[in-house]
Amino acid sequence: MDNQKSIETLQFFITNLNAQSFQHKLQARIFGSLGFKKLETKYLEHAQEEGGFVDQFIGRLLDLGGELKQEAVQAQTLYKSPVEFLKADYKVSVDGIELLRKCMDGIKDDLTTFDMMKEYLKDEEEDMYWSEEQLGLIECIGEKQWLMKTAI
């Protein structure tokens, strides 16, 4: 088992997932301030789930003897339009799932880390399917009707 590969993979996901979690938290608050309370709740819960994975990954990295780092990430766009955010977030999910699968190939000998990543992959796929469903709904009923559905 190559601990270094697992440590590098975990650090990468700790850094980027933590940033994604914070973006979801900010977006939730923006949507709440615009009156889209259901979206606020959805994305606050999503941010919390992601934070849970970050905590698990941190624990595993430390168990492997890795040195935890706080790394800078590129600033992320915040959206006032829930639909524009949904489209952007969907793309992040699709790209992220592809990247996650590639990273998992490199750590398959570390079964504990692999299983943690597999759980995270399942969660990301569920989120992607939800976004896909919402985008389909927007196409079917229209943006205004969908936005009304996401308000109080």
PDB file of C-alpha atoms in Angstrom:
ATOM      1  CA  MET A   1       0.000   0.000   0.000  1.00  0.00           C
ATOM      2  CA  ASP A   2       1.311   3.432  -0.975  1.00  0.00           C
ATOM      3  CA  ASN A   3       0.480   5.692   1.975  1.00  0.00           C
ATOM      4  CA  GLN A   4       1.892   8.732   0.190  1.00  0.00           C
ATOM      5  CA  LYS A   5      -0.572   8.376  -2.701  1.00  0.00           C
ATOM      6  CA  SER A   6      -3.469   8.097  -0.238  1.00  0.00           C
ATOM      7  CA  ILE A   7      -2.207  11.104   1.745  1.00  0.00           C
ATOM      8  CA  GLU A   8      -1.918  13.225  -1.409  1.00  0.00           C
ATOM      9  CA  THR A   9      -5.388  12.193  -2.567  1.00  0.00           C
ATOM     10  CA  LEU A  10      -6.927  12.889   0.828  1.00  0.00           C
ATOM     11  CA  GLN A  11      -5.232  16.298   1.061  1.00  0.00           C
ATOM     12  CA  PHE A  12      -6.488  17.216  -2.409  1.00  0.00           C
ATOM     13  CA  PHE A  13     -10.069  16.364  -1.455  1.00  0.00           C
ATOM     14  CA  ILE A  14      -9.799  17.998   1.978  1.00  0.00           C
ATOM     15  CA  THR A  15      -8.748  21.258   0.364  1.00  0.00           C
ATOM     16  CA  ASN A  16     -11.231  21.271  -2.493  1.00  0.00           C
ATOM     17  CA  LEU A  17     -14.199  19.753  -0.706  1.00  0.00           C
ATOM     18  CA  ASN A  18     -13.797  22.213   2.145  1.00  0.00           C
ATOM     19  CA  ALA A  19     -13.930  25.076  -0.389  1.00  0.00           C
ATOM     20  CA  GLN A  20     -16.971  23.514  -2.062  1.00  0.00           C
ATOM     21  CA  SER A  21     -18.693  23.128   1.292  1.00  0.00           C
ATOM     22  CA  PHE A  22     -18.114  26.791   2.090  1.00  0.00           C
ATOM     23  CA  GLN A  23     -19.438  27.832  -1.325  1.00  0.00           C
ATOM     24  CA  HIS A  24     -22.608  25.798  -0.729  1.00  0.00           C
ATOM     25  CA  LYS A  25     -23.027  27.485   2.657  1.00  0.00           C
ATOM     26  CA  LEU A  26     -22.655  30.949   1.116  1.00  0.00           C
ATOM     27  CA  GLN A  27     -25.004  30.094  -1.736  1.00  0.00           C
ATOM     28  CA  ALA A  28     -27.558  28.798   0.749  1.00  0.00           C
ATOM     29  CA  ARG A  29     -27.513  32.106   2.607  1.00  0.00           C
ATOM     30  CA  ILE A  30     -27.805  34.072  -0.637  1.00  0.00           C
ATOM     31  CA  PHE A  31     -30.797  31.983  -1.722  1.00  0.00           C
ATOM     32  CA  GLY A  32     -32.398  32.335   1.702  1.00  0.00           C
ATOM     33  CA  SER A  33     -32.030  36.102   1.566  1.00  0.00           C
ATOM     34  CA  LEU A  34     -33.813  36.063  -1.793  1.00  0.00           C
ATOM     35  CA  GLY A  35     -36.727  34.099  -0.338  1.00  0.00           C
ATOM     36  CA  PHE A  36     -35.801  30.662  -1.668  1.00  0.00           C
ATOM     37  CA  LYS A  37     -35.976  28.944   1.714  1.00  0.00           C
ATOM     38  CA  LYS A  38     -36.128  25.383   0.366  1.00  0.00           C
ATOM     39  CA  LEU A  39     -32.929  25.950  -1.573  1.00  0.00           C
ATOM     40  CA  GLU A  40     -31.339  27.499   1.490  1.00  0.00           C
ATOM     41  CA  THR A  41     -32.152  24.395   3.519  1.00  0.00           C
ATOM     42  CA  LYS A  42     -31.004  22.045   0.735  1.00  0.00           C
ATOM     43  CA  TYR A  43     -27.620  23.703   0.311  1.00  0.00           C
ATOM     44  CA  LEU A  44     -27.005  24.148   4.053  1.00  0.00           C
ATOM     45  CA  GLU A  45     -27.566  20.409   4.471  1.00  0.00           C
ATOM     46  CA  HIS A  46     -25.309  19.750   1.505  1.00  0.00           C
ATOM     47  CA  ALA A  47     -22.553  21.925   2.998  1.00  0.00           C
ATOM     48  CA  GLN A  48     -22.883  20.040   6.279  1.00  0.00           C
ATOM     49  CA  GLU A  49     -22.597  16.648   4.541  1.00  0.00           C
ATOM     50  CA  GLU A  50     -19.488  17.807   2.708  1.00  0.00           C
ATOM     51  CA  GLY A  51     -18.007  19.067   5.973  1.00  0.00           C
ATOM     52  CA  GLY A  52     -18.558  15.598   7.431  1.00  0.00           C
ATOM     53  CA  PHE A  53     -16.566  14.030   4.616  1.00  0.00           C
ATOM     54  CA  VAL A  54     -13.802  16.615   5.127  1.00  0.00           C
ATOM     55  CA  ASP A  55     -13.636  15.604   8.812  1.00  0.00           C
ATOM     56  CA  GLN A  56     -13.413  11.905   7.877  1.00  0.00           C
ATOM     57  CA  PHE A  57     -10.686  12.579   5.323  1.00  0.00           C
ATOM     58  CA  ILE A  58      -8.714  14.658   7.842  1.00  0.00           C
ATOM     59  CA  GLY A  59      -8.886  11.825  10.358  1.00  0.00           C
ATOM     60  CA  ARG A  60      -7.725   9.283   7.811  1.00  0.00           C
ATOM     61  CA  LEU A  61      -4.877  11.497   6.574  1.00  0.00           C
ATOM     62  CA  LEU A  62      -3.615  11.870  10.147  1.00  0.00           C
ATOM     63  CA  ASP A  63      -4.009   8.118  10.777  1.00  0.00           C
ATOM     64  CA  LEU A  64      -1.745   7.501   7.783  1.00  0.00           C
ATOM     65  CA  GLY A  65       0.902   9.780   9.285  1.00  0.00           C
ATOM     66  CA  GLY A  66       0.315  12.586   6.831  1.00  0.00           C
ATOM     67  CA  GLU A  67       0.871  16.229   7.580  1.00  0.00           C
ATOM     68  CA  LEU A  68      -2.331  18.211   7.240  1.00  0.00           C
ATOM     69  CA  LYS A  69      -1.997  21.402   5.196  1.00  0.00           C
ATOM     70  CA  GLN A  70      -4.209  24.409   4.758  1.00  0.00           C
ATOM     71  CA  GLU A  71      -3.935  25.136   1.067  1.00  0.00           C
ATOM     72  CA  ALA A  72      -5.232  28.090  -0.889  1.00  0.00           C
ATOM     73  CA  VAL A  73      -7.934  27.529  -3.458  1.00  0.00           C
ATOM     74  CA  GLN A  74      -9.095  29.606  -6.363  1.00  0.00           C
ATOM     75  CA  ALA A  75     -11.958  31.983  -5.591  1.00  0.00           C
ATOM     76  CA  GLN A  76     -15.337  30.594  -6.614  1.00  0.00           C
ATOM     77  CA  THR A  77     -18.160  32.467  -8.265  1.00  0.00           C
ATOM     78  CA  LEU A  78     -21.241  33.165  -6.165  1.00  0.00           C
ATOM     79  CA  TYR A  79     -24.578  33.385  -7.954  1.00  0.00           C
ATOM     80  CA  LYS A  80     -27.750  35.347  -7.301  1.00  0.00           C
ATOM     81  CA  SER A  81     -29.609  33.216  -9.832  1.00  0.00           C
ATOM     82  CA  PRO A  82     -30.464  29.797  -8.398  1.00  0.00           C
ATOM     83  CA  VAL A  83     -30.783  28.381 -11.909  1.00  0.00           C
ATOM     84  CA  GLU A  84     -27.342  29.603 -12.977  1.00  0.00           C
ATOM     85  CA  PHE A  85     -25.849  28.187  -9.786  1.00  0.00           C
ATOM     86  CA  LEU A  86     -27.627  24.877 -10.331  1.00  0.00           C
ATOM     87  CA  LYS A  87     -26.142  24.612 -13.838  1.00  0.00           C
ATOM     88  CA  ALA A  88     -22.646  25.466 -12.585  1.00  0.00           C
ATOM     89  CA  ASP A  89     -22.929  23.122  -9.600  1.00  0.00           C
ATOM     90  CA  TYR A  90     -24.105  20.301 -11.865  1.00  0.00           C
ATOM     91  CA  LYS A  91     -21.005  20.743 -14.038  1.00  0.00           C
ATOM     92  CA  VAL A  92     -18.791  20.692 -10.935  1.00  0.00           C
ATOM     93  CA  SER A  93     -20.465  17.427  -9.887  1.00  0.00           C
ATOM     94  CA  VAL A  94     -20.004  15.777 -13.278  1.00  0.00           C
ATOM     95  CA  ASP A  95     -16.350  16.836 -13.522  1.00  0.00           C
ATOM     96  CA  GLY A  96     -15.708  16.022  -9.866  1.00  0.00           C
ATOM     97  CA  ILE A  97     -17.142  12.519 -10.129  1.00  0.00           C
ATOM     98  CA  GLU A  98     -14.899  11.777 -13.100  1.00  0.00           C
ATOM     99  CA  LEU A  99     -11.868  13.058 -11.187  1.00  0.00           C
ATOM    100  CA  LEU A 100     -12.848  11.152  -8.050  1.00  0.00           C
ATOM    101  CA  ARG A 101     -13.074   7.898  -9.987  1.00  0.00           C
ATOM    102  CA  LYS A 102      -9.598   8.457 -11.449  1.00  0.00           C
ATOM    103  CA  CYS A 103      -8.183   9.238  -8.005  1.00  0.00           C
ATOM    104  CA  MET A 104      -9.789   6.122  -6.562  1.00  0.00           C
ATOM    105  CA  ASP A 105      -7.893   3.981  -9.067  1.00  0.00           C
ATOM    106  CA  GLY A 106      -4.637   5.176  -7.506  1.00  0.00           C
ATOM    107  CA  ILE A 107      -5.636   4.232  -3.953  1.00  0.00           C
ATOM    108  CA  LYS A 108      -7.469   0.942  -4.443  1.00  0.00           C
ATOM    109  CA  ASP A 109      -4.810  -0.903  -2.408  1.00  0.00           C
ATOM    110  CA  ASP A 110      -5.681   1.267   0.619  1.00  0.00           C
ATOM    111  CA  LEU A 111      -9.073  -0.266   1.320  1.00  0.00           C
ATOM    112  CA  THR A 112      -9.996   2.048   4.188  1.00  0.00           C
ATOM    113  CA  THR A 113      -9.385   5.217   2.181  1.00  0.00           C
ATOM    114  CA  PHE A 114     -10.926   3.620  -0.907  1.00  0.00           C
ATOM    115  CA  ASP A 115     -14.108   2.777   1.036  1.00  0.00           C
ATOM    116  CA  MET A 116     -14.311   6.343   2.386  1.00  0.00           C
ATOM    117  CA  MET A 117     -13.968   7.707  -1.133  1.00  0.00           C
ATOM    118  CA  LYS A 118     -16.567   5.231  -2.362  1.00  0.00           C
ATOM    119  CA  GLU A 119     -19.064   6.593   0.189  1.00  0.00           C
ATOM    120  CA  TYR A 120     -18.233  10.123  -0.905  1.00  0.00           C
ATOM    121  CA  LEU A 121     -18.705   9.082  -4.543  1.00  0.00           C
ATOM    122  CA  LYS A 122     -22.180   7.718  -3.758  1.00  0.00           C
ATOM    123  CA  ASP A 123     -23.099  11.011  -2.096  1.00  0.00           C
ATOM    124  CA  GLU A 124     -21.795  13.027  -5.041  1.00  0.00           C
ATOM    125  CA  GLU A 125     -23.714  10.878  -7.511  1.00  0.00           C
ATOM    126  CA  GLU A 126     -26.926  11.429  -5.535  1.00  0.00           C
ATOM    127  CA  ASP A 127     -26.299  15.187  -5.601  1.00  0.00           C
ATOM    128  CA  MET A 128     -25.620  15.088  -9.329  1.00  0.00           C
ATOM    129  CA  TYR A 129     -28.848  13.160  -9.973  1.00  0.00           C
ATOM    130  CA  TRP A 130     -30.799  15.682  -7.877  1.00  0.00           C
ATOM    131  CA  SER A 131     -29.343  18.575  -9.893  1.00  0.00           C
ATOM    132  CA  GLU A 132     -30.074  16.719 -13.125  1.00  0.00           C
ATOM    133  CA  GLU A 133     -33.666  16.194 -11.995  1.00  0.00           C
ATOM    134  CA  GLN A 134     -34.054  19.875 -11.111  1.00  0.00           C
ATOM    135  CA  LEU A 135     -32.651  20.996 -14.462  1.00  0.00           C
ATOM    136  CA  GLY A 136     -35.104  18.651 -16.209  1.00  0.00           C
ATOM    137  CA  LEU A 137     -37.928  20.068 -14.129  1.00  0.00           C
ATOM    138  CA  ILE A 138     -36.913  23.617 -15.072  1.00  0.00           C
ATOM    139  CA  GLU A 139     -36.974  22.609 -18.723  1.00  0.00           C
ATOM    140  CA  CYS A 140     -40.398  21.009 -18.290  1.00  0.00           C
ATOM    141  CA  ILE A 141     -42.254  23.583 -16.166  1.00  0.00           C
ATOM    142  CA  GLY A 142     -40.154  26.683 -16.766  1.00  0.00           C
ATOM    143  CA  GLU A 143     -37.816  28.705 -14.609  1.00  0.00           C
ATOM    144  CA  LYS A 144     -40.470  30.847 -12.916  1.00  0.00           C
ATOM    145  CA  GLN A 145     -42.574  27.861 -11.879  1.00  0.00           C
ATOM    146  CA  TRP A 146     -39.506  26.064 -10.556  1.00  0.00           C
ATOM    147  CA  LEU A 147     -38.415  29.139  -8.591  1.00  0.00           C
ATOM    148  CA  MET A 148     -41.894  29.378  -7.054  1.00  0.00           C
ATOM    149  CA  LYS A 149     -41.540  25.732  -6.026  1.00  0.00           C
ATOM    150  CA  THR A 150     -38.260  26.515  -4.206  1.00  0.00           C
ATOM    151  CA  ALA A 151     -39.619  29.465  -2.247  1.00  0.00           C
ATOM    152  CA  ILE A 152     -41.228  29.120   1.182  1.00  0.00           C
TER     153      ILE A 152
END
